[in-house]
Coordinates of C-alpha atoms in Angstrom, one line a residue:
M13 CA 55.1 82.3 30.9
T14 CA 54.4 79.3 28.6
L15 CA 51.2 79.0 26.4
L16 CA 49.9 76.3 28.8
H17 CA 50.4 78.6 31.8
S18 CA 48.6 81.4 30.0
I19 CA 45.7 79.2 29.1
L20 CA 45.3 77.8 32.6
H21 CA 45.6 81.2 34.1
A22 CA 43.0 82.7 31.8
T23 CA 40.6 79.9 32.5
N24 CA 41.1 79.8 36.3
F25 CA 37.6 81.1 37.3
S26 CA 36.1 81.2 40.8
R27 CA 33.5 78.7 39.6
P28 CA 35.1 75.2 39.3
F29 CA 32.8 74.2 36.5
L30 CA 33.9 77.0 34.2
S31 CA 37.5 76.4 35.0
T32 CA 37.1 72.8 33.8
L33 CA 34.6 73.4 31.0
L34 CA 36.5 76.0 28.9
P35 CA 39.8 74.1 28.7
S36 CA 37.9 70.9 27.8
I37 CA 36.1 72.7 25.0
G38 CA 39.3 74.1 23.8
L39 CA 41.0 70.7 23.8
A40 CA 38.0 69.1 21.9
Y41 CA 38.2 71.7 19.1
T42 CA 42.0 71.6 19.0
I43 CA 42.1 67.8 18.5
Q44 CA 39.4 67.9 15.8
S45 CA 41.2 70.7 14.0
L46 CA 44.4 68.8 14.0
V47 CA 42.7 65.7 12.5
A48 CA 40.6 67.8 10.1
V49 CA 43.5 69.5 8.3
P50 CA 45.2 66.3 6.9
S51 CA 41.8 64.7 6.4
I52 CA 40.6 67.6 4.2
F53 CA 43.8 67.6 2.1
A54 CA 43.6 63.8 1.6
Q55 CA 39.8 63.8 1.3
T56 CA 39.4 60.9 3.6
E57 CA 37.1 60.2 6.5
R58 CA 39.0 57.2 7.7
F59 CA 40.1 58.8 11.0
Y60 CA 36.9 60.8 11.7
D61 CA 35.2 58.4 14.1
I62 CA 38.3 57.3 15.9
S63 CA 39.4 60.9 16.4
G64 CA 36.0 61.4 18.1
S65 CA 36.9 58.6 20.6
V66 CA 40.4 60.1 21.2
T67 CA 38.7 63.5 21.9
Y68 CA 36.3 61.9 24.3
I69 CA 39.1 60.2 26.2
S70 CA 41.4 63.2 26.2
C71 CA 38.8 65.7 27.4
T72 CA 37.6 63.3 30.1
A73 CA 41.2 62.8 31.3
L74 CA 41.9 66.5 31.3
S75 CA 38.8 67.3 33.3
L76 CA 39.7 64.6 35.9
Y77 CA 43.3 65.8 36.3
L78 CA 43.0 69.5 35.6
P79 CA 43.0 70.6 39.3
T80 CA 46.2 68.6 39.9
I81 CA 47.8 70.0 36.8
R82 CA 47.0 73.5 38.0
A83 CA 48.4 72.8 41.5
R84 CA 51.6 71.3 40.2
I85 CA 52.3 74.2 37.8
A86 CA 51.6 76.7 40.6
A87 CA 53.9 74.8 42.9
A88 CA 56.7 74.6 40.3
A89 CA 56.4 78.4 39.7
V90 CA 57.2 79.2 43.3
G91 CA 59.7 76.3 43.8
S92 CA 57.4 74.4 46.2
P93 CA 57.1 70.6 46.2
K94 CA 54.6 69.4 43.6
P95 CA 51.5 67.6 44.9
S96 CA 51.2 64.0 44.0
W97 CA 48.8 62.7 41.3
P98 CA 45.5 61.5 42.7
S99 CA 45.0 57.8 43.1
M100 CA 42.1 56.2 41.1
L101 CA 42.3 53.0 43.1
A102 CA 42.1 54.8 46.4
A103 CA 39.0 56.7 45.1
L104 CA 37.3 53.6 44.0
A105 CA 38.0 52.1 47.4
R106 CA 36.5 55.2 48.8
N107 CA 39.7 56.0 50.7
G108 CA 40.2 59.5 49.3
G109 CA 43.2 59.8 47.1
G110 CA 42.2 63.3 45.8
L111 CA 39.2 62.0 43.8
N112 CA 35.7 60.8 44.4
W113 CA 34.7 57.3 43.3
R114 CA 31.9 58.8 41.1
Q115 CA 34.5 60.9 39.2
V116 CA 36.6 57.8 38.5
A117 CA 33.6 55.6 37.7
L118 CA 32.1 58.1 35.2
S119 CA 35.5 58.8 33.6
A120 CA 36.2 55.1 33.3
A121 CA 32.7 54.5 31.8
V122 CA 33.3 57.1 29.1
T123 CA 36.8 55.8 28.4
V124 CA 35.7 52.2 28.0
W125 CA 32.7 53.2 25.8
A126 CA 34.8 55.5 23.6
T127 CA 37.7 53.0 23.2
R128 CA 35.4 50.1 22.2
L129 CA 33.3 52.2 19.8
G130 CA 36.3 53.9 18.3
F131 CA 38.1 50.7 17.4
Y132 CA 34.9 49.1 16.2
L133 CA 34.1 52.0 13.8
F134 CA 37.8 52.2 12.7
A135 CA 37.8 48.5 11.9
R136 CA 34.5 48.8 10.0
I137 CA 35.6 51.8 7.8
S138 CA 39.0 50.1 7.2
S139 CA 37.2 47.0 5.8
D140 CA 35.1 49.3 3.5
D141 CA 38.1 50.9 1.8
G142 CA 38.2 53.8 4.2
T143 CA 34.9 55.4 3.0
D144 CA 31.6 56.2 4.7
S145 CA 28.5 57.1 2.7
R146 CA 27.7 59.9 5.2
F147 CA 30.6 61.8 3.7
D148 CA 29.9 61.3 0.0
D149 CA 28.6 64.8 -0.5
I150 CA 31.0 66.7 1.8
R151 CA 34.5 65.2 1.6
S152 CA 35.2 67.2 -1.5
S153 CA 34.1 70.4 0.1
P154 CA 36.7 71.7 2.6
P155 CA 34.2 74.0 4.4
K156 CA 31.6 71.3 4.8
F157 CA 34.2 68.7 5.8
L158 CA 35.7 71.0 8.4
G159 CA 32.2 71.7 9.6
A160 CA 31.7 67.9 10.2
F161 CA 34.8 67.9 12.5
F162 CA 33.7 71.0 14.4
A163 CA 30.2 69.3 14.8
Q164 CA 32.0 66.3 16.3
A165 CA 33.8 68.6 18.8
T166 CA 30.4 70.1 19.7
W167 CA 29.0 66.6 20.1
V168 CA 31.8 65.5 22.4
T169 CA 31.4 68.7 24.5
L170 CA 27.6 68.4 25.0
C171 CA 27.7 64.6 25.6
L172 CA 30.4 65.0 28.2
M173 CA 28.7 67.9 30.0
P174 CA 27.6 65.8 33.0
V175 CA 31.0 64.2 33.4
L176 CA 32.8 67.5 33.1
A177 CA 30.5 69.0 35.7
I178 CA 31.2 66.1 38.1
N179 CA 35.0 66.1 37.5
A180 CA 35.0 69.9 38.2
I181 CA 33.9 69.4 41.8
P182 CA 36.9 70.0 44.1
A183 CA 37.9 67.1 46.4
S184 CA 37.4 69.3 49.4
L185 CA 33.8 70.0 48.4
F186 CA 33.1 66.4 47.3
S187 CA 34.2 65.2 50.8
T188 CA 31.2 66.9 52.3
L189 CA 28.8 64.7 50.3
P190 CA 27.3 61.8 52.2
A191 CA 29.4 58.7 51.8
A192 CA 26.4 56.4 51.2
I193 CA 25.7 55.1 47.7
G194 CA 22.4 56.6 46.6
V195 CA 19.5 55.5 44.4
T196 CA 20.7 57.6 41.5
D197 CA 24.2 56.0 41.8
I198 CA 22.7 52.5 41.5
L199 CA 20.2 53.4 38.8
G200 CA 22.8 55.2 36.7
A201 CA 25.2 52.4 36.9
L202 CA 22.6 49.8 35.9
L203 CA 21.4 51.9 33.0
F204 CA 25.0 52.4 31.8
L205 CA 25.9 48.7 32.1
G206 CA 22.6 47.6 30.4
G207 CA 22.9 50.1 27.6
F208 CA 26.6 49.4 27.0
S209 CA 25.9 45.6 26.9
F210 CA 23.0 46.1 24.6
E211 CA 25.0 48.2 22.2
V212 CA 28.0 45.9 22.2
A213 CA 25.7 42.8 21.6
A214 CA 23.9 44.6 18.7
D215 CA 27.2 45.6 17.0
R216 CA 28.6 42.1 17.4
Q217 CA 25.5 40.5 15.9
K218 CA 25.6 43.0 13.0
D219 CA 29.3 42.4 12.4
K220 CA 28.9 38.6 12.5
W221 CA 26.0 38.9 10.0
V222 CA 28.1 41.1 7.7
Q223 CA 31.0 38.7 7.8
G224 CA 28.6 35.8 7.1
K225 CA 27.3 37.6 4.1
K226 CA 30.8 38.3 2.8
T227 CA 31.8 34.7 3.1
K228 CA 28.5 33.6 1.5
K229 CA 27.2 31.7 4.6
H230 CA 23.9 33.3 4.0
N231 CA 22.2 35.5 1.4
E232 CA 20.0 37.7 3.6
E233 CA 19.7 41.3 2.5
F234 CA 19.0 42.7 5.9
L235 CA 19.4 41.5 9.5
T236 CA 16.3 40.4 11.3
R237 CA 17.7 38.1 13.9
G238 CA 18.8 38.5 17.5
L239 CA 18.4 41.9 19.0
W240 CA 17.6 43.2 15.5
S241 CA 14.3 41.2 15.7
K242 CA 13.4 43.2 18.8
S243 CA 14.3 46.7 17.5
R244 CA 15.3 48.1 14.1
H245 CA 18.0 50.0 15.8
P246 CA 19.1 48.2 19.0
N247 CA 22.6 49.7 18.9
Y248 CA 21.1 53.2 19.0
F249 CA 18.8 52.1 21.9
G250 CA 21.9 51.0 23.8
E251 CA 23.6 54.3 23.1
V252 CA 20.9 56.5 24.4
T253 CA 20.4 54.2 27.4
L254 CA 24.1 54.3 28.5
W255 CA 24.2 58.1 28.2
T256 CA 21.0 58.2 30.3
G257 CA 22.8 56.2 32.9
I258 CA 25.7 58.6 33.0
A259 CA 23.3 61.6 33.2
T260 CA 21.4 59.9 36.0
L261 CA 24.4 59.2 38.2
A262 CA 25.8 62.7 37.6
G263 CA 22.4 64.4 38.1
G264 CA 22.1 62.9 41.5
V265 CA 25.2 64.7 42.6
L266 CA 24.5 68.0 40.7
V267 CA 21.2 68.6 42.4
S268 CA 22.8 68.2 45.8
N269 CA 24.2 71.2 47.8
V270 CA 27.7 70.0 46.7
G271 CA 26.8 70.0 43.0
Q272 CA 25.0 73.4 43.3
K273 CA 28.0 75.0 44.8
A274 CA 30.3 73.5 42.1
I275 CA 28.3 74.9 39.2
G276 CA 27.9 78.2 40.9
S277 CA 24.2 78.0 41.6
A278 CA 22.5 79.4 44.7
G279 CA 20.2 76.4 44.7
G280 CA 16.4 76.5 44.7
P281 CA 14.1 75.3 41.9
L282 CA 16.1 77.2 39.2
G283 CA 19.4 75.8 40.4
I284 CA 18.0 72.2 40.4
A285 CA 16.5 72.8 37.0
A286 CA 19.9 74.0 35.7
A287 CA 21.6 70.9 37.2
L288 CA 19.1 68.6 35.6
A289 CA 19.5 70.3 32.3
M290 CA 23.3 70.1 32.5
A291 CA 23.0 66.3 33.1
G292 CA 20.1 65.7 30.7
I293 CA 21.7 67.5 27.7
S294 CA 23.9 64.5 27.1
P295 CA 21.2 61.8 26.4
A296 CA 19.0 64.5 24.9
F297 CA 21.6 65.6 22.3
V298 CA 22.4 61.9 21.5
S299 CA 18.7 61.3 20.9
L300 CA 18.5 64.4 18.7
L301 CA 21.4 63.2 16.5
L302 CA 20.2 59.7 16.2
F303 CA 16.5 60.5 15.6
K304 CA 16.8 63.6 13.4
V305 CA 20.3 63.9 11.9
S306 CA 22.8 61.1 11.1
G307 CA 21.4 58.0 12.8
I308 CA 18.0 56.6 12.2
P309 CA 17.0 58.9 9.2
L310 CA 20.0 57.9 7.1
S311 CA 19.7 54.2 8.0
E312 CA 15.9 54.0 7.4
G313 CA 16.2 56.0 4.2
K314 CA 18.9 53.8 2.8
Y315 CA 17.0 50.6 3.6
D316 CA 13.7 51.9 2.4
E317 CA 15.2 52.8 -0.9
R318 CA 16.8 49.4 -1.3
Y319 CA 14.2 47.1 0.0
G320 CA 11.0 49.1 0.5
N321 CA 9.2 47.2 -2.2
R322 CA 10.0 43.8 -0.7
K323 CA 7.3 42.0 1.3
E324 CA 9.7 40.5 3.9
Y325 CA 11.2 44.0 4.6
Q326 CA 7.8 45.5 5.0
E327 CA 6.8 42.8 7.4
W328 CA 9.9 43.2 9.5
K329 CA 9.5 47.0 9.6
K330 CA 5.8 46.6 10.5
N331 CA 6.4 44.1 13.3
T332 CA 9.6 45.5 14.7
P333 CA 9.7 48.7 16.8
M334 CA 12.0 51.4 15.5
F335 CA 13.7 52.1 18.8
F336 CA 12.4 50.6 22.0
P337 CA 12.8 46.8 21.9
K338 CA 9.7 44.7 22.1
L339 CA 9.6 42.0 24.8

């Protein structure tokens, strides 16, 4: 029996959610460990952010196709014909195909977001000589640097929790869910699209501003135009909003009888609370990171130190909300 067979056998629980969650967690920490080792030796954070995107995409894909992988391995072990791979297009057309359209939609949403953000951050750090000020105090310490990669694996796991839970629902169980598109489906999709668009627009405006400063098209010290005149951190607002959309769409399914069975809950108030927590942990953890750890505190602290004594900065900070954009 190969290592893969052993892992899949050991994680094949009666509850579909656990059978999907544990291999996905293992994959997240494995990828981060593989990137951490050479990064620690080279003392470089160049591939830190893009490795996070790769981990997001890989864990999402694994959770989506894990039931088929198990079935194909089991069929091969006894010499039976292997089942075909599920069709995403058929699922989106709501013609079956072994997947539900919500599984495909959520997995595609994460993949598009992670791909865009990963390439954006990699291009940004490459233009800055491969360094990021967040790592100035830890890149020379192997334990601390390794901790940063493991923290990223934890971040991926917690943010993906609602997607992993939805992808863990077997097709046979999903088929019993009413076919009609629900309010949470629509609201979740709108929140994701709005948040994603907001984040992309904010990043593009910031990138254009940085390029303009490098080519001496302006001499502004900080960006106060566009979305950055509506919020001091519009990209972070978009980030939290899009994950709220993913949680909303997933939560609508997880609180249903289908979702309760998939996560191994007997239903009732406690089961619904558990489902909502499983969905809500994603935007909650993103908010915690951005508000208390590596997002807003670092950015605000850096700008306060540089420009805190300047009147125009004080005016911008006074008149521009920190997070929620003003109308």
